[in-house]
C-alpha atoms as a printed R data frame, in Angstrom:
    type eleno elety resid chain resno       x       y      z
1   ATOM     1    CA   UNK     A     1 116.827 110.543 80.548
2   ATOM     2    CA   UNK     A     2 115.737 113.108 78.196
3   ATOM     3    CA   UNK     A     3 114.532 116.517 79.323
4   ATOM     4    CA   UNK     A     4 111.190 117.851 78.864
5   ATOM     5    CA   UNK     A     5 110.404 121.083 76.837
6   ATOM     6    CA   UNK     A     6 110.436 124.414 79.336
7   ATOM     7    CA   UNK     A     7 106.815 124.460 78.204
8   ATOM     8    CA   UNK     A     8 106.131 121.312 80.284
9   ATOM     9    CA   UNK     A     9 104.628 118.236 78.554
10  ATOM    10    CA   UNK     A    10 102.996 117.351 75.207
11  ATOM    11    CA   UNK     A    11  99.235 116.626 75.689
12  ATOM    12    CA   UNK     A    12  96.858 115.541 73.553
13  ATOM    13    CA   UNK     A    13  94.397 118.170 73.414
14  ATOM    14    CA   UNK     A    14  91.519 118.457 70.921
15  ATOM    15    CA   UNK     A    15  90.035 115.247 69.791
16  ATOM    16    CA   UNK     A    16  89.215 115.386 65.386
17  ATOM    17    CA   UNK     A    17  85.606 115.237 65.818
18  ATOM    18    CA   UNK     A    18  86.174 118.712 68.074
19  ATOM    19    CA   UNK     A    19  88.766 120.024 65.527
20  ATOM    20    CA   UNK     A    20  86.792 118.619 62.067
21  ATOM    21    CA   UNK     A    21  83.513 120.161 63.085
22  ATOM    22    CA   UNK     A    22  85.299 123.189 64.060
23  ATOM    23    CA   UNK     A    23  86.771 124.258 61.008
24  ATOM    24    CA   UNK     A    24  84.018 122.901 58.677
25  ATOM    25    CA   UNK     A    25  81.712 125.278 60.232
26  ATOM    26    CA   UNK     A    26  84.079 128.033 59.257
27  ATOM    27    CA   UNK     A    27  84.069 126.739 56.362
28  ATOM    28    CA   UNK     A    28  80.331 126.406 55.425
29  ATOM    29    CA   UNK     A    29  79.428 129.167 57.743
30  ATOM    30    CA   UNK     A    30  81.453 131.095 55.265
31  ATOM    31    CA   UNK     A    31  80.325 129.518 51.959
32  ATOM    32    CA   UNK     A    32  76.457 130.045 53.518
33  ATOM    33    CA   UNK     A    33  77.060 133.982 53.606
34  ATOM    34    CA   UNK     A    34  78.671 133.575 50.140
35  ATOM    35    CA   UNK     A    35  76.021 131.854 48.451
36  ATOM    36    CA   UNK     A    36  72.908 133.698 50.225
37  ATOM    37    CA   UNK     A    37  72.585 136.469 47.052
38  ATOM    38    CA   UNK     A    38  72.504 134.651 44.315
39  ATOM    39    CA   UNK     A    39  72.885 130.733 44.937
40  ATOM    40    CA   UNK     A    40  70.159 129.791 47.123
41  ATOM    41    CA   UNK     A    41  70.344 126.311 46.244
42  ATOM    42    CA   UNK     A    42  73.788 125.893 47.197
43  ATOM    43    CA   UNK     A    43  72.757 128.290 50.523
44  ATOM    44    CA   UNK     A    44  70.235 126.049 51.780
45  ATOM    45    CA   UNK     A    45  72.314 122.454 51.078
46  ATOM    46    CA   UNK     A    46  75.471 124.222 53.388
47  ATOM    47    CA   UNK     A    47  72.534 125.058 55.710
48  ATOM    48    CA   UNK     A    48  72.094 121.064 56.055
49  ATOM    49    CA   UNK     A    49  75.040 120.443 56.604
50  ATOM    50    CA   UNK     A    50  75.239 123.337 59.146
51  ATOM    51    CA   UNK     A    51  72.620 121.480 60.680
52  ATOM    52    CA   UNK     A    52  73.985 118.098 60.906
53  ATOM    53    CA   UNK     A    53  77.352 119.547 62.639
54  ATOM    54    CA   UNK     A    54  75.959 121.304 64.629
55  ATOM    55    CA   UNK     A    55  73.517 118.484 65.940
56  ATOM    56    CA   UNK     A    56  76.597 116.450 66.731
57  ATOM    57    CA   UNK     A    57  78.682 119.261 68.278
58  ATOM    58    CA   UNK     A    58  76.028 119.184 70.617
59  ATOM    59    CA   UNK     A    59  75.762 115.249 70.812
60  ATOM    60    CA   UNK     A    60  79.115 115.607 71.236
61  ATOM    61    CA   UNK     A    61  79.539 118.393 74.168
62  ATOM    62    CA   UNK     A    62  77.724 115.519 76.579
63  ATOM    63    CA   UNK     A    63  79.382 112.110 75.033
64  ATOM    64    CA   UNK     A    64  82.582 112.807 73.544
65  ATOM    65    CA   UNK     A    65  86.326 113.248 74.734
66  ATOM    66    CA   UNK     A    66  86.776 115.101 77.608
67  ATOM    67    CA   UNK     A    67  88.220 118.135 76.751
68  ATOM    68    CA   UNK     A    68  85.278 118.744 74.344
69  ATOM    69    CA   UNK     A    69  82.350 117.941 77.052
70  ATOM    70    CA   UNK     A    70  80.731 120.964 78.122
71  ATOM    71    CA   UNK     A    71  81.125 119.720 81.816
72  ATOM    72    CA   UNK     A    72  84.941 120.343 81.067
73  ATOM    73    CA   UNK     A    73  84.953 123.649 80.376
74  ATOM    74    CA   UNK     A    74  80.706 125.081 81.491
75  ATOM    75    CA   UNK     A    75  81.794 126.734 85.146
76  ATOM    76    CA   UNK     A    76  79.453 129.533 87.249
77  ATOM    77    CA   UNK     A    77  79.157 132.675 87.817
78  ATOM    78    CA   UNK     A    78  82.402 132.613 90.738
79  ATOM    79    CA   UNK     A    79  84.742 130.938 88.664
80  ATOM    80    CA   UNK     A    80  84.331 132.863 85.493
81  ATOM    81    CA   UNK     A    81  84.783 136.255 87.491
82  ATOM    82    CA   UNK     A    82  87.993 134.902 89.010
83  ATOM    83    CA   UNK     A    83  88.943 133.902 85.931
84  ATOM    84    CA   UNK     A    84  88.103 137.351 84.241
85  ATOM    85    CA   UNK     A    85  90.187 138.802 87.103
86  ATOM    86    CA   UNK     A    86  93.526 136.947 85.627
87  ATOM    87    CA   UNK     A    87  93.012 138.020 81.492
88  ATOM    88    CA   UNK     A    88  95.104 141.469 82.123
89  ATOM    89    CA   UNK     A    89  98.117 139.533 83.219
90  ATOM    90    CA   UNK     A    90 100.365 138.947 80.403
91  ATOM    91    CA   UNK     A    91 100.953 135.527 81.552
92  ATOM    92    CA   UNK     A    92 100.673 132.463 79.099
93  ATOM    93    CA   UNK     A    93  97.044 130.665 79.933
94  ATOM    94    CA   UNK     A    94  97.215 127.277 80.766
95  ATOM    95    CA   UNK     A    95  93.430 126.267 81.319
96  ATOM    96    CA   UNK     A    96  93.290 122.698 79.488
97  ATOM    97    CA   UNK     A    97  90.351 123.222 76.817
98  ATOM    98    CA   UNK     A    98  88.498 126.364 76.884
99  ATOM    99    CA   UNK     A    99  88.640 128.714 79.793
100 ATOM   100    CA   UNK     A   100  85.636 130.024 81.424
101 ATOM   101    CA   UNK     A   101  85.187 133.305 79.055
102 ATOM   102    CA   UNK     A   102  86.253 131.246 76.157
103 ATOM   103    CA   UNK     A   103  82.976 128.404 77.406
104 ATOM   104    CA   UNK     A   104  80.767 131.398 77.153
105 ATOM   105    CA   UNK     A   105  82.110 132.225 73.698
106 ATOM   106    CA   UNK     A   106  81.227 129.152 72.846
107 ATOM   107    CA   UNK     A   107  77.867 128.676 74.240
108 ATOM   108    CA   UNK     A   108  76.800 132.160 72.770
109 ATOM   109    CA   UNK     A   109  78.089 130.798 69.226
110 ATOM   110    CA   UNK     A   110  76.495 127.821 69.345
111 ATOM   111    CA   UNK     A   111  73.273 129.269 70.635
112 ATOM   112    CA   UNK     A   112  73.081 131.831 68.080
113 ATOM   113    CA   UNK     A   113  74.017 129.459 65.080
114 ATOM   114    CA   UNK     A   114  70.969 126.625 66.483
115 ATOM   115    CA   UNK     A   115  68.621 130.331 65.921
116 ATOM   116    CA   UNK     A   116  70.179 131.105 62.851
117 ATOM   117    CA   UNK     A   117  69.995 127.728 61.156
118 ATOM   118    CA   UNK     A   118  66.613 127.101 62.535
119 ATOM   119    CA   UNK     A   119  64.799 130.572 61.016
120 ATOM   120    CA   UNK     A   120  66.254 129.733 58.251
121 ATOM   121    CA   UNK     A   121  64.453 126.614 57.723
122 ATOM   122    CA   UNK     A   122  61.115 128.162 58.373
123 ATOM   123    CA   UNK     A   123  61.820 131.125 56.209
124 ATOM   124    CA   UNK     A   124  60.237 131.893 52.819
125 ATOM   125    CA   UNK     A   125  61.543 134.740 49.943
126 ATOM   126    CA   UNK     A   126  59.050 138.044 48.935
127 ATOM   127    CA   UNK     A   127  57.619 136.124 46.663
128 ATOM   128    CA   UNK     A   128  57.007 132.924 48.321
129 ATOM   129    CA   UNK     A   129  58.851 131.101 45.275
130 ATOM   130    CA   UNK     A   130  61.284 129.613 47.783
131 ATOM   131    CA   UNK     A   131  61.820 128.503 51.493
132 ATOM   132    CA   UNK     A   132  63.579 126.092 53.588
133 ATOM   133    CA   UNK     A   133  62.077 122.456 53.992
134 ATOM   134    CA   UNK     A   134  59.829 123.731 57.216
135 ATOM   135    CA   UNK     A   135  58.270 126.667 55.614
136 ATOM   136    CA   UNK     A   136  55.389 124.832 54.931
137 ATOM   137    CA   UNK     A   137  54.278 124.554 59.090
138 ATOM   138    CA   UNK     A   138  53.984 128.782 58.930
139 ATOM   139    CA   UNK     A   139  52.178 130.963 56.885
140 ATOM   140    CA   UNK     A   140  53.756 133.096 54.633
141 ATOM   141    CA   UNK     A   141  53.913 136.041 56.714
142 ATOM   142    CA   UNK     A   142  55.679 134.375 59.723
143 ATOM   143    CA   UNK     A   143  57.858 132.947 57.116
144 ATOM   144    CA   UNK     A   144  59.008 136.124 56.074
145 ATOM   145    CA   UNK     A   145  59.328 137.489 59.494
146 ATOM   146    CA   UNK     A   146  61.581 134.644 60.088
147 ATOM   147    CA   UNK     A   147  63.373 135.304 57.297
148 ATOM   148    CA   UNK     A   148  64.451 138.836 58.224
149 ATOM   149    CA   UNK     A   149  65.096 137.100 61.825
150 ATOM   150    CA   UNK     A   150  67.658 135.269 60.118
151 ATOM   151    CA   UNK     A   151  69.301 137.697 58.639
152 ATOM   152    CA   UNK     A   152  69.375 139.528 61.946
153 ATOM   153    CA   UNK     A   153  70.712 136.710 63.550
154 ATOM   154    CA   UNK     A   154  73.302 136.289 60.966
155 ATOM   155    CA   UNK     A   155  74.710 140.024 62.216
156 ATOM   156    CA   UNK     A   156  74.747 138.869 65.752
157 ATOM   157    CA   UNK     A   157  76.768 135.826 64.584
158 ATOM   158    CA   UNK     A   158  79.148 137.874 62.145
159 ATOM   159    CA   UNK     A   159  79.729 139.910 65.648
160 ATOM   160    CA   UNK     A   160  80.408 136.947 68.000
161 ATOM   161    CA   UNK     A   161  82.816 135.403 65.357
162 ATOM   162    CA   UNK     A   162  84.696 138.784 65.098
163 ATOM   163    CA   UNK     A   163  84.946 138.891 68.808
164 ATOM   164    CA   UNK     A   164  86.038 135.159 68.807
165 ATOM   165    CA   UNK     A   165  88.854 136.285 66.367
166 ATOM   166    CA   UNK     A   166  89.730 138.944 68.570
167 ATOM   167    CA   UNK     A   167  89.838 137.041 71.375
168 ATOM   168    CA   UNK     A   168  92.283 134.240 69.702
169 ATOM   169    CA   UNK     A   169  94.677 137.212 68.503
170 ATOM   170    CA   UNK     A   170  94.193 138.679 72.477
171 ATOM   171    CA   UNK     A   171  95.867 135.387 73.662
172 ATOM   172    CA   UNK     A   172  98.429 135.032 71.264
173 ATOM   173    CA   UNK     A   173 100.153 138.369 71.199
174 ATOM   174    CA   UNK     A   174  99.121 139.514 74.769
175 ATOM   175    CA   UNK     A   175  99.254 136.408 76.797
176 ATOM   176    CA   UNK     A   176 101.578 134.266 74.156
177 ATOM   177    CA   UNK     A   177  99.632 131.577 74.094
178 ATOM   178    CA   UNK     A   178  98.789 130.106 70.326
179 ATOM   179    CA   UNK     A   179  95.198 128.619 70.908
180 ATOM   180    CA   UNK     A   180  94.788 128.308 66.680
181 ATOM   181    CA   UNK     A   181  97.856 125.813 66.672
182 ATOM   182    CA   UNK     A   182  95.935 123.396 69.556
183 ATOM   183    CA   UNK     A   183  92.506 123.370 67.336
184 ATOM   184    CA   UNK     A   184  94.924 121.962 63.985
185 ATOM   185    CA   UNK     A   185  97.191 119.735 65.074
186 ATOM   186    CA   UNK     A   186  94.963 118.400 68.368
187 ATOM   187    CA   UNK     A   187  98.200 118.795 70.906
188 ATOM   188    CA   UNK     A   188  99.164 121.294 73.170
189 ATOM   189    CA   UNK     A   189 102.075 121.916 75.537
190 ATOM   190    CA   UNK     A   190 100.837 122.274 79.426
191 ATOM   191    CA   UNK     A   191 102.724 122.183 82.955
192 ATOM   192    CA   UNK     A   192 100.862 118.478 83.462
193 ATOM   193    CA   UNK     A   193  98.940 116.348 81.747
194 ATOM   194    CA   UNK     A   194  95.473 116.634 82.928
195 ATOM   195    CA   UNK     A   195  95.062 113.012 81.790
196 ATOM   196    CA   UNK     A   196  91.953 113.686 79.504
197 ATOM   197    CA   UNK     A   197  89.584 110.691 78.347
198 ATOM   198    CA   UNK     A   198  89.221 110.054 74.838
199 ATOM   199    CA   UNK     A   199  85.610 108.960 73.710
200 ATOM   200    CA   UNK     A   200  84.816 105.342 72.090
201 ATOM   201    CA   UNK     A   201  84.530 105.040 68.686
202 ATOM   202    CA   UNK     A   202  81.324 103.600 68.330
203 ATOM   203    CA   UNK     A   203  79.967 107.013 70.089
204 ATOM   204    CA   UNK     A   204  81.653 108.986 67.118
205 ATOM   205    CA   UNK     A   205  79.624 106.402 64.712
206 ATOM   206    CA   UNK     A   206  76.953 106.723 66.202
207 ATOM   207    CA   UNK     A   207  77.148 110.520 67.004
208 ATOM   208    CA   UNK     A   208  77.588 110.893 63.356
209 ATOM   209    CA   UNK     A   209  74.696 108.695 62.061
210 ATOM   210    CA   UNK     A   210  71.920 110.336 64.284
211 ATOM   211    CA   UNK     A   211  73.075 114.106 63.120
212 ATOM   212    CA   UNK     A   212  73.161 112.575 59.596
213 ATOM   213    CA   UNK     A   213  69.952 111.031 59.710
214 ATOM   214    CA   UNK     A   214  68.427 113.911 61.659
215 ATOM   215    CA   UNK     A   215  69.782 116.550 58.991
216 ATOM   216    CA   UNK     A   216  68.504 114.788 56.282
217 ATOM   217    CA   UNK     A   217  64.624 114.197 57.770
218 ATOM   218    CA   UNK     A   218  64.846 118.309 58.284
219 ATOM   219    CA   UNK     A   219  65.966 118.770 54.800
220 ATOM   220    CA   UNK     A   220  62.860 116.350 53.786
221 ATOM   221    CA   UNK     A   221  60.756 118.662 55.621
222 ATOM   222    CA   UNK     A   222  59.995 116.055 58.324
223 ATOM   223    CA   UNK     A   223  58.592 113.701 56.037
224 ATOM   224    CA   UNK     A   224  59.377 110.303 54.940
């Protein structure tokens, strides 16, 4: 009988809704802040589809695969200070899916990218020539505070991502454990397999038609 690897068994990890949305959003995230200067037009459409991911991420946090269910992973106050108490040992992390600092991250993120994608929908330019497709439900003034609430936001965001990437270079050269490798390929090595549920497919469809249809009623400026 063939022996298993020292690092313990072969699991399968990330589902590729989790991993897809993932690295889209760093994708658009980063063609948004690209194209906010001069290409609004191309701004605003990533926008939509910032949106749309982001409305299934969240769909997806309650009904997809377990390892990407926020139940999985959202712990208190007691377990995320015991938790904190183990970082400074240079010991490879085994938590299956994201360990209680790492949920935060990931709350925080997702928080602050639902108020950055939202202001920018209600906000409008100096010279009122263009907004997003709610702009029209505030007056121009609120518009343009919103507007400069976005672009706050967008700091905060820039931060949290930074620390994210700190965080994933942490783990890898302190505590040797490759969390980028997991979030391509979907697999991971662990002691045990926690036995993690995979989601239907018809959830994924239809996961993926309400933040489509959703996204696109936004972009239509809630009208038909």
């Amino acid at each position: 009988m063939p022996q298993a690897p020292p690092e313990g068994v072969k699991v399968r990890l990330w589902d590729g809704p989790v991993r897809i949305v993932h690295w889209l959003l760093v994708a658009l995230i980063g063609f948004s802040w690209w194209a906010s200067e001069d290409h609004l037009d191309w701004h605003q459409w990533s926008g939509y589809g910032v949106v749309g991911l982001l409305l299934f991420r969240i769909y997806w946090g309650f009904a997809g695969g377990a390892a990407g269910r926020f139940a999985s992973f959202v712990r208190g106050p007691r377990a995320t200070l015991a938790y904190l108490k183990t970082v400074s040992a240079r010991t490879p992390s085994v938590t299956a899916g994201h360990n209680p600092l790492g949920a935060l991250s990931i709350l925080a993120l997702l928080g602050l990218l639902a108020v950055q994608v939202t202001t920018g929908l209600f906000a409008v330019d100096v010279d009122a020539y263009q907004g997003g497709p709610l702009s029209h439900m505030v007056s121009f003034d609120q518009g343009r505070r919103l507007a400069d609430f976005h672009e706050l936001s967008f700091r905060g965001l820039q931060a949290l991502v930074a620390l994210h990437v700190a965080a994933v270079v942490f783990y890898l050269v302190w505590k040797r454990t490759n969390l980028i490798g997991p979030m391509i390929t979907g697999f991971r090595w662990l002691p045990v397999d926690p036995g993690l549920a995979r989601a239907p497919l018809w959830r994924l469809a239809l996961g993926v038609a309400l933040a489509g249809a959703i996204a696109w009623f936004i972009s239509k400026g809630l009208r038909l």
